[in-house]
Amino acid sequence: MAKILHPAVQGKSFSFYAEVKCSASPMLYNLSLAFAEVTDSMRHLAARTFSCFTIIADVCLAAAPNSEVHAGITAPWTVEDMVARETADEFRISPEGNWVVWVKSSPDAGKDEMVSNLFLTSLTEKREVQLTRGADHNSKPRWSRSGRMIAFLSDRPVLKQEAKETEAGEDENPTQVWLLDAAGGEPWPLTRIERGVKDFDWIDEMTILIAAEETPTNYLRSLKDHKDRGQAIDDPRQSPPVRLFKVSVKNGEITRLTTNDDWVVTVAVSTDGRYAAVIHARSLSYEFDEKIRPVIVVHDLATGKGVPIHADVPIVPWFAEAEPQIRWTGESSGFYFVSHYSTHPVYRQAFVDQLFYYELSAGKAIKVDLGWERELGLEVEPAFAVIPNGFVALLADGVRFKAARYLRQGSSWQREWLEGDDVKNLFGIEITRDGRTAVYRSSAASSPEQLFQAAIDGNRLSNRAALTHLNSQFAQKTPSRSEVVRWKGALGEEVEGLLFYPQIFERGKKFPLLVMIHGGPLSMDLDAWDDRTSRPMNLYTQRGSFVFTPNYHGSGNYGLAWAESIGGGKYYELEVPDIEKGVDALIARGLVDPERLGVMGWSNGGILTVALTVASTRYKAASSGAGNVEQTSDWSYVKFGAAFDNYYFGATPLDDPQLYLRKSPLYDLKKVRTPTIVFSGSEDRAVGHAQGWMHFRTLQQLGQTDVRFVVFPGEEHGLKKLAHRRRKVEEELAWFEKYLLKTAPPANEAVKDNSPLAQELKRRSIMIVGTNYGMLLKSTLVPEVVPFRGLELGRFELTRAQFAAFDKNYRIEPGTENYPANNISFSSAQAYCTWLSKTTGENFRLGKVEELESIYREAQPNENTLDYWAGYSVNPDDAARLREKIGKLGGAAPLLKEVGSFPGRGNGEMVFDLGGNVAEWVVDKDGSGKLLGGSADQPSDPHSPESQTTLPYTGFRVVKGP
């Protein structure tokens, strides 16, 4: 039990206690807070004492940075952790409830973007199967009715010819329906539709319902024949109707089911396969003006006939770029769906998500009374899961969702709050048909995301077990501690947000603060893992800064009144004071240095960043990504411009041009004194690319502060290319290090990474005692260890001089003191580590196979191996012939070189000879010794399963830590 005196209550009459739990990694994932010494009267005292800034009791701790808790050796967070984070989405449970299929997004270096593949995980045993591979985008896995097959959407080329056309610059491969056997095997394409499939669902074991564009007209074919890529905006001639078709699984035969003249968005087929709930978009300009709303139509799949559903209130089941949520009951008596509700008669820019139920026999949709003013959670999918006689829902509740079970009783539903494992941190849930097992996404602001399963007994979750192991490198890293904070904002109303602590926190000391503002505005910061390209929290906390993420007025998950509070012309008027008052409250707590404030955001966060730099000169650095400064052009150019601006400003620029001038920060940029970096994608239609140019040119021409503008060619609102994501984060880090943190060394763009000059400059940090590599510890020459891939790893293989300090009988030829210690057995290597630990009082050991195998494998090329000596890639036959010649060189190991003779590896501290010189002893999973890494006497052969190194070419390097 480790006692943590929370910094916010330091010196007060009560304290918090936290039980620190560590698993296989040094990351402290779980700290459960218990109010061991807090009485009711003390709680009242706390509330009064911190009336300006309330500390919420359920602090989101993953690793306390205070001196009372020692987190052990951890690796630093990297840019790659932010831009290439693995995720698990679109999880679906098999009909019998034994498996879950899900989509894993991971980086692909060749494609330079994230790709998605299907995985299958057992719910009854520890087993995971990767179903698809490659650099494609695979999505929407759906089980067949029997569970024997899985259908999914993929942009993988159906034919080799299509792949060649794509490479030659033609349109990308259209998305098709693919099938695979759940027992394993190669997927095969079911459809070959020219313009791709929009959505699909299973009707029965041998039939799939798809939504696809009608076959191209002669007009469209003529455009294609002439290579005419011009696009007439909102022209139905260039956007054929999206209709329903049946596809035979047996032979791929397609049968048209409907002849509608609108555009099907999504389909959901009833469990018995008789009906489909289908969302139809009825206007190509709906996203822009929200005038003609989409409808849900119930189609009879035997005839194709459709009946639009009706309710006592307007139904808006879909908005662009959001995943509609429709779920049929198990007995096919009806379906639940989400509708977006607002008090505005036209626009759905600020809304809450309401749950409706449509019963086939009644022919009418009724609103489900959730008994919760804030309604369903926003930006969570699935937000509800159907169970026998009801559903489980995740309700909106600020920075978290509140999980509840609802059981139907006649025309109403009775609620029970969900209890047990993870209920405060559920972010999407699916449940087996029998209602006994849940699969859900869970994380916290200080605990990375995974998929879990848990048993359901009534309203209780129990026996949780992790199903995924995403981002395994995070296990060697310590996330920042975070806490939920509240303060009085605009209008004197309580505002909520999250505060992330510097990783090295000292009480009584003031730290820089970086305000990270979410987009939307109808988005929110959740107590969920969210480190990514636009929000790299841990990169800044490990550099010694607080990070503050406020849920200002207009944010989602706080109810309709909060969401609508900035509409009708109040945009900017409440959000900016909310954020400013939150910063003031942190300064008042004595945590933040008021002279070291920074602000950044993307999209609406970028917009508010601009507004803050106009409103105040106290921010020392700013980053505005995809933000706008001029509203009239925003109204006409942005794909949702009229709907957004008409709602939030309360008028069009045609009706009130002066209002649009007043709401445009462009004309107030003369007030800005904050050094600002601006980012924009050249194809952005959510915030016009020209906005970045206007922001940049105005600040540049005013000349009152530094400004930098980085454009990402071909990118839309969110950056897809990994190279662009890295560039964004690295440029931004350099900007804040220079202007806010004051830690940036002078940049020299003439020095190329990994060039001989760069290597030589990095070598200046290598520790040397006299002429020997290493360092003196208690008068003993010991190896230097440096941070590398989450480990404290020996910079070099153990040298002969270092080994001789342990074994006085170890012979060294003069001049070879810095050669690797060789002819070392596994037991001798272990004995050295034991001796070194005892001598220094610190823990040293050999590395483990599971933590080093991939590192050694990656390092094989261009090292001191037989390939280097031969001058070519040596195969096993030539290796045997070369040994005769090598024997003529004399000595037991004549091919060894001084450690560090070849270029090092690592972006920060360099590590040498991982792929050559001597093969190195590590500990295998059964505790035995295993040799990894290349050696000078063996070729660099990736096809050899085991090292063939002889004893004269064996050595080791140390790892420091547990």
Short mmCIF file of C-alpha atoms in Angstrom, two decimals, residues 486-833:
data_model
loop_
_atom_site.label_atom_id
_atom_site.label_comp_id
_atom_site.label_asym_id
_atom_site.label_seq_id
_atom_site.Cartn_x
_atom_site.Cartn_y
_atom_site.Cartn_z
CA ARG A 486 -14.11 21.59 -12.41
CA TRP A 487 -14.21 25.37 -12.19
CA LYS A 488 -16.60 28.29 -12.60
CA GLY A 489 -16.67 29.44 -16.20
CA ALA A 490 -18.76 31.83 -18.25
CA LEU A 491 -22.13 32.74 -16.71
CA GLY A 492 -20.86 31.39 -13.39
CA GLU A 493 -21.65 27.83 -14.52
CA GLU A 494 -19.52 24.83 -13.64
CA VAL A 495 -17.17 23.67 -16.39
CA GLU A 496 -15.40 20.32 -16.46
CA GLY A 497 -12.15 19.14 -17.98
CA LEU A 498 -9.04 17.04 -17.49
CA LEU A 499 -5.63 17.97 -16.13
CA PHE A 500 -2.52 15.95 -16.98
CA TYR A 501 0.45 16.33 -14.63
CA PRO A 502 4.12 16.75 -15.58
CA GLN A 503 5.81 13.38 -15.32
CA ILE A 504 8.35 14.80 -12.90
CA PHE A 505 6.18 16.78 -10.52
CA GLU A 506 7.44 18.62 -7.45
CA ARG A 507 5.13 20.14 -4.90
CA GLY A 508 5.52 23.85 -4.44
CA LYS A 509 7.00 24.30 -7.89
CA LYS A 510 5.15 25.98 -10.75
CA PHE A 511 5.15 24.42 -14.20
CA PRO A 512 4.29 25.48 -17.76
CA LEU A 513 0.73 24.83 -18.94
CA LEU A 514 -0.34 23.79 -22.42
CA VAL A 515 -4.07 24.14 -23.13
CA MET A 516 -5.21 21.49 -25.65
CA ILE A 517 -8.65 22.33 -27.05
CA HIS A 518 -10.92 19.68 -28.55
CA GLY A 519 -12.74 20.11 -31.85
CA GLY A 520 -16.41 20.00 -32.61
CA PRO A 521 -17.58 22.06 -30.84
CA LEU A 522 -19.96 19.15 -30.14
CA SER A 523 -17.08 16.92 -29.14
CA MET A 524 -15.58 16.43 -25.71
CA ASP A 525 -12.53 15.35 -23.76
CA LEU A 526 -13.23 12.06 -22.03
CA ASP A 527 -11.54 10.13 -19.27
CA ALA A 528 -10.27 7.89 -22.06
CA TRP A 529 -6.93 7.32 -23.75
CA ASP A 530 -6.66 9.92 -26.49
CA ASP A 531 -2.97 10.53 -27.26
CA ARG A 532 -2.73 11.02 -31.02
CA THR A 533 -1.41 13.33 -33.72
CA SER A 534 -3.62 16.26 -32.76
CA ARG A 535 -3.38 15.65 -28.99
CA PRO A 536 0.03 14.26 -27.96
CA MET A 537 -0.44 14.84 -24.22
CA ASN A 538 2.35 12.62 -22.94
CA LEU A 539 4.98 14.21 -25.20
CA TYR A 540 4.44 17.48 -23.35
CA THR A 541 3.99 16.15 -19.82
CA GLN A 542 7.29 14.29 -20.12
CA ARG A 543 8.85 17.62 -21.10
CA GLY A 544 7.70 19.09 -17.80
CA SER A 545 4.39 20.74 -18.68
CA PHE A 546 0.84 20.44 -17.43
CA VAL A 547 -1.73 19.73 -20.14
CA PHE A 548 -5.26 21.07 -19.67
CA THR A 549 -8.22 19.89 -21.79
CA PRO A 550 -11.42 21.91 -21.11
CA ASN A 551 -14.97 20.89 -22.05
CA TYR A 552 -16.17 24.41 -22.76
CA HIS A 553 -19.77 25.52 -23.38
CA GLY A 554 -21.06 23.81 -26.52
CA SER A 555 -19.24 20.54 -25.83
CA GLY A 556 -21.11 17.26 -26.12
CA ASN A 557 -22.10 14.80 -23.38
CA TYR A 558 -23.41 17.52 -21.01
CA GLY A 559 -27.01 17.70 -22.18
CA LEU A 560 -28.91 19.74 -24.71
CA ALA A 561 -28.88 23.10 -22.91
CA TRP A 562 -25.07 23.02 -22.67
CA ALA A 563 -24.68 21.98 -26.31
CA GLU A 564 -27.06 24.67 -27.57
CA SER A 565 -25.70 27.42 -25.30
CA ILE A 566 -23.35 28.82 -27.96
CA GLY A 567 -25.88 28.77 -30.84
CA GLY A 568 -27.82 31.70 -32.22
CA GLY A 569 -24.90 34.12 -32.34
CA LYS A 570 -23.12 33.21 -29.08
CA TYR A 571 -20.29 31.30 -30.76
CA TYR A 572 -16.96 32.42 -29.19
CA GLU A 573 -18.76 34.30 -26.40
CA LEU A 574 -18.81 31.52 -23.79
CA GLU A 575 -16.05 29.15 -24.88
CA VAL A 576 -13.19 31.66 -24.61
CA PRO A 577 -14.16 32.82 -21.08
CA ASP A 578 -14.59 29.18 -20.03
CA ILE A 579 -11.04 28.34 -21.07
CA GLU A 580 -9.52 31.52 -19.67
CA LYS A 581 -11.20 31.03 -16.30
CA GLY A 582 -9.99 27.43 -16.21
CA VAL A 583 -6.41 28.60 -16.75
CA ASP A 584 -6.87 31.23 -14.05
CA ALA A 585 -8.10 28.59 -11.61
CA LEU A 586 -5.03 26.44 -12.22
CA ILE A 587 -2.79 29.44 -11.64
CA ALA A 588 -4.68 30.17 -8.41
CA ARG A 589 -3.96 26.64 -7.21
CA GLY A 590 -0.26 27.39 -7.39
CA LEU A 591 0.42 24.70 -9.98
CA VAL A 592 0.99 26.78 -13.09
CA ASP A 593 3.50 29.48 -13.94
CA PRO A 594 1.43 32.35 -15.43
CA GLU A 595 4.44 33.39 -17.51
CA ARG A 596 4.60 30.03 -19.30
CA LEU A 597 1.26 29.39 -20.98
CA GLY A 598 0.68 27.79 -24.38
CA VAL A 599 -2.39 26.80 -26.39
CA MET A 600 -3.07 24.42 -29.24
CA GLY A 601 -5.96 22.76 -31.02
CA TRP A 602 -7.19 21.21 -34.26
CA SER A 603 -10.41 22.03 -36.12
CA ASN A 604 -12.72 23.85 -33.67
CA GLY A 605 -9.79 23.62 -31.25
CA GLY A 606 -7.69 25.49 -33.79
CA ILE A 607 -10.45 28.06 -34.20
CA LEU A 608 -10.58 28.69 -30.45
CA THR A 609 -6.78 28.82 -30.32
CA VAL A 610 -6.90 31.77 -32.71
CA ALA A 611 -9.61 33.40 -30.60
CA LEU A 612 -7.53 33.04 -27.42
CA THR A 613 -4.48 34.63 -29.02
CA VAL A 614 -6.67 37.54 -30.09
CA ALA A 615 -8.24 37.86 -26.63
CA SER A 616 -5.00 37.64 -24.64
CA THR A 617 -1.29 38.20 -25.08
CA ARG A 618 -0.34 35.95 -22.16
CA TYR A 619 0.14 32.82 -24.26
CA LYS A 620 3.80 32.37 -25.20
CA ALA A 621 3.21 29.89 -28.03
CA ALA A 622 0.26 28.66 -30.08
CA SER A 623 -0.51 25.97 -32.64
CA SER A 624 -3.63 26.25 -34.78
CA GLY A 625 -4.38 23.22 -36.94
CA ALA A 626 -7.24 23.36 -39.46
CA GLY A 627 -8.63 26.50 -37.86
CA ASN A 628 -10.44 29.36 -39.57
CA VAL A 629 -10.24 33.13 -39.32
CA GLU A 630 -12.77 34.43 -41.88
CA GLN A 631 -16.40 33.33 -41.70
CA THR A 632 -18.03 34.41 -44.96
CA SER A 633 -15.82 32.14 -47.07
CA ASP A 634 -16.30 29.44 -44.44
CA TRP A 635 -20.07 29.59 -45.02
CA SER A 636 -19.80 28.92 -48.75
CA TYR A 637 -16.76 26.66 -49.02
CA VAL A 638 -17.02 24.25 -46.10
CA LYS A 639 -19.03 21.11 -46.83
CA PHE A 640 -21.36 21.81 -43.88
CA GLY A 641 -20.89 25.60 -44.04
CA ALA A 642 -24.49 26.83 -44.15
CA ALA A 643 -25.74 24.43 -41.48
CA PHE A 644 -22.86 25.21 -39.10
CA ASP A 645 -22.66 28.96 -39.56
CA ASN A 646 -26.40 29.59 -39.81
CA TYR A 647 -26.88 27.73 -36.55
CA TYR A 648 -23.96 29.02 -34.48
CA PHE A 649 -24.04 32.62 -35.79
CA GLY A 650 -27.83 32.79 -36.03
CA ALA A 651 -27.89 34.26 -39.54
CA THR A 652 -26.41 33.90 -43.01
CA PRO A 653 -23.75 36.30 -44.33
CA LEU A 654 -26.36 37.43 -46.86
CA ASP A 655 -28.72 38.46 -44.07
CA ASP A 656 -26.15 39.98 -41.71
CA PRO A 657 -22.73 40.59 -43.30
CA GLN A 658 -21.62 42.77 -40.38
CA LEU A 659 -22.17 39.86 -37.99
CA TYR A 660 -19.81 37.73 -40.07
CA LEU A 661 -17.21 40.48 -39.97
CA ARG A 662 -17.48 40.67 -36.18
CA LYS A 663 -17.18 36.90 -35.89
CA SER A 664 -14.05 36.78 -38.09
CA PRO A 665 -10.79 36.92 -36.07
CA LEU A 666 -8.95 37.88 -39.25
CA TYR A 667 -9.74 41.53 -38.63
CA ASP A 668 -8.42 41.40 -35.06
CA LEU A 669 -5.15 39.56 -35.75
CA LYS A 670 -3.34 42.87 -35.27
CA LYS A 671 -3.80 42.23 -31.52
CA VAL A 672 -1.85 38.94 -31.63
CA ARG A 673 1.58 38.79 -30.02
CA THR A 674 1.77 35.00 -29.60
CA PRO A 675 4.25 33.11 -31.83
CA THR A 676 1.95 30.86 -33.86
CA ILE A 677 2.44 27.79 -36.01
CA VAL A 678 -0.36 27.02 -38.47
CA PHE A 679 -1.19 23.66 -40.11
CA SER A 680 -3.56 22.85 -42.96
CA GLY A 681 -4.36 20.05 -45.40
CA SER A 682 -4.54 21.22 -49.00
CA GLU A 683 -7.82 19.35 -49.61
CA ASP A 684 -9.57 20.26 -46.36
CA ARG A 685 -13.30 20.90 -46.86
CA ALA A 686 -14.24 20.87 -43.16
CA VAL A 687 -12.18 24.03 -42.59
CA GLY A 688 -11.09 25.61 -45.83
CA HIS A 689 -7.41 25.40 -46.72
CA ALA A 690 -7.46 29.10 -47.60
CA GLN A 691 -8.13 29.87 -43.94
CA GLY A 692 -4.61 28.77 -43.06
CA TRP A 693 -3.20 31.01 -45.76
CA MET A 694 -5.17 34.00 -44.49
CA HIS A 695 -4.06 33.35 -40.92
CA PHE A 696 -0.42 33.00 -41.94
CA ARG A 697 -0.21 35.89 -44.40
CA THR A 698 -1.92 38.31 -42.04
CA LEU A 699 0.41 37.57 -39.13
CA GLN A 700 3.40 37.54 -41.47
CA GLN A 701 2.58 40.91 -42.99
CA LEU A 702 1.75 42.50 -39.64
CA GLY A 703 5.19 41.42 -38.45
CA GLN A 704 4.31 41.63 -34.77
CA THR A 705 5.11 38.01 -33.90
CA ASP A 706 6.74 34.93 -35.36
CA VAL A 707 4.54 32.72 -37.52
CA ARG A 708 5.12 29.50 -39.47
CA PHE A 709 2.75 27.74 -41.90
CA VAL A 710 3.00 24.04 -42.79
CA VAL A 711 0.82 22.69 -45.62
CA PHE A 712 0.17 18.98 -46.13
CA PRO A 713 -0.44 18.25 -49.84
CA GLY A 714 -3.34 15.92 -50.62
CA GLU A 715 -4.58 15.81 -47.04
CA GLU A 716 -8.13 16.51 -45.98
CA HIS A 717 -9.29 17.53 -42.50
CA GLY A 718 -7.51 14.70 -40.70
CA LEU A 719 -3.96 13.75 -41.65
CA LYS A 720 -3.63 10.23 -43.08
CA LYS A 721 -0.03 10.01 -44.23
CA LEU A 722 2.25 8.90 -41.39
CA ALA A 723 5.00 11.17 -42.70
CA HIS A 724 2.65 14.15 -42.44
CA ARG A 725 1.55 13.16 -38.96
CA ARG A 726 5.17 12.95 -37.83
CA ARG A 727 5.95 16.31 -39.44
CA LYS A 728 3.03 17.93 -37.65
CA VAL A 729 3.99 16.61 -34.21
CA GLU A 730 7.71 17.27 -34.65
CA GLU A 731 7.21 20.82 -35.95
CA GLU A 732 4.80 21.53 -33.12
CA LEU A 733 7.15 20.13 -30.49
CA ALA A 734 9.99 22.25 -31.79
CA TRP A 735 7.75 25.33 -31.72
CA PHE A 736 6.68 24.85 -28.11
CA GLU A 737 10.18 23.87 -27.00
CA LYS A 738 11.47 27.11 -28.49
CA TYR A 739 8.81 29.57 -27.34
CA LEU A 740 7.17 27.98 -24.29
CA LEU A 741 9.42 25.38 -22.70
CA LYS A 742 12.66 27.13 -23.70
CA THR A 743 14.42 23.79 -24.12
CA ALA A 744 14.95 23.62 -27.86
CA PRO A 745 18.58 23.51 -29.03
CA PRO A 746 19.36 25.59 -32.10
CA ALA A 747 18.23 23.64 -35.14
CA ASN A 748 20.70 22.87 -37.91
CA GLU A 749 18.87 21.59 -40.96
CA ALA A 750 22.19 20.96 -42.74
CA VAL A 751 22.87 17.95 -40.50
CA LYS A 752 21.17 14.88 -41.94
CA ASP A 753 19.87 12.26 -39.54
CA ASN A 754 22.11 9.17 -39.33
CA SER A 755 24.79 10.79 -41.49
CA PRO A 756 28.40 10.16 -40.43
CA LEU A 757 28.49 13.68 -38.99
CA ALA A 758 25.27 13.13 -37.02
CA GLN A 759 26.65 9.82 -35.75
CA GLU A 760 29.90 11.42 -34.69
CA LEU A 761 28.07 14.19 -32.84
CA LYS A 762 25.97 11.62 -31.00
CA ARG A 763 29.10 9.67 -30.09
CA ARG A 764 30.22 12.62 -27.97
CA SER A 765 27.87 11.41 -25.25
CA ILE A 766 29.53 7.97 -24.98
CA MET A 767 31.11 7.44 -21.57
CA ILE A 768 34.84 6.59 -21.50
CA VAL A 769 37.20 5.95 -18.60
CA GLY A 770 40.71 6.62 -19.85
CA THR A 771 40.72 4.72 -23.12
CA ASN A 772 38.10 2.16 -22.10
CA TYR A 773 34.39 2.36 -22.80
CA GLY A 774 32.18 2.38 -19.72
CA MET A 775 31.88 4.25 -16.45
CA LEU A 776 33.32 3.99 -12.97
CA LEU A 777 30.88 2.90 -10.29
CA LYS A 778 32.34 2.29 -6.84
CA SER A 779 35.81 2.25 -8.42
CA THR A 780 34.76 -0.53 -10.81
CA LEU A 781 34.62 -0.27 -14.63
CA VAL A 782 31.01 -1.10 -15.55
CA PRO A 783 29.08 -0.96 -18.83
CA GLU A 784 27.10 2.15 -19.76
CA VAL A 785 23.35 1.61 -20.19
CA VAL A 786 21.07 3.94 -22.16
CA PRO A 787 17.31 4.15 -22.83
CA PHE A 788 16.45 2.12 -25.93
CA ARG A 789 13.06 0.78 -27.02
CA GLY A 790 11.67 0.76 -23.50
CA LEU A 791 14.75 -0.78 -21.88
CA GLU A 792 17.86 0.42 -20.10
CA LEU A 793 20.17 -1.44 -22.47
CA GLY A 794 23.92 -1.76 -22.62
CA ARG A 795 25.22 0.72 -25.18
CA PHE A 796 27.79 -1.84 -26.30
CA GLU A 797 28.34 -5.53 -25.98
CA LEU A 798 30.21 -6.11 -22.73
CA THR A 799 33.85 -5.31 -23.40
CA ARG A 800 36.85 -7.39 -22.44
CA ALA A 801 38.07 -4.72 -20.03
CA GLN A 802 34.69 -4.70 -18.29
CA PHE A 803 34.53 -8.51 -18.04
CA ALA A 804 38.08 -8.64 -16.68
CA ALA A 805 36.96 -6.58 -13.68
CA PHE A 806 34.81 -9.60 -12.77
CA ASP A 807 37.04 -12.46 -13.92
CA LYS A 808 40.63 -11.70 -12.96
CA ASN A 809 41.80 -14.70 -15.02
CA TYR A 810 40.25 -13.41 -18.24
CA ARG A 811 43.10 -12.77 -20.69
CA ILE A 812 43.16 -9.65 -22.88
CA GLU A 813 45.57 -9.04 -25.72
CA PRO A 814 46.94 -5.49 -25.52
CA GLY A 815 44.97 -3.11 -27.68
CA THR A 816 41.76 -5.19 -27.58
CA GLU A 817 40.35 -3.88 -24.29
CA ASN A 818 37.35 -2.41 -26.12
CA TYR A 819 36.67 -5.55 -28.14
CA PRO A 820 33.59 -7.51 -27.07
CA ALA A 821 34.20 -10.08 -24.34
CA ASN A 822 33.97 -13.35 -26.25
CA ASN A 823 34.15 -17.08 -25.62
CA ILE A 824 31.53 -16.47 -22.91
CA SER A 825 29.13 -19.20 -21.80
CA PHE A 826 25.54 -18.56 -20.71
CA SER A 827 26.37 -19.38 -17.10
CA SER A 828 29.35 -16.98 -17.13
CA ALA A 829 27.15 -14.20 -18.50
CA GLN A 830 24.61 -14.78 -15.73
CA ALA A 831 27.35 -14.87 -13.12
CA TYR A 832 28.66 -11.52 -14.34
CA CYS A 833 25.21 -9.91 -14.00
#
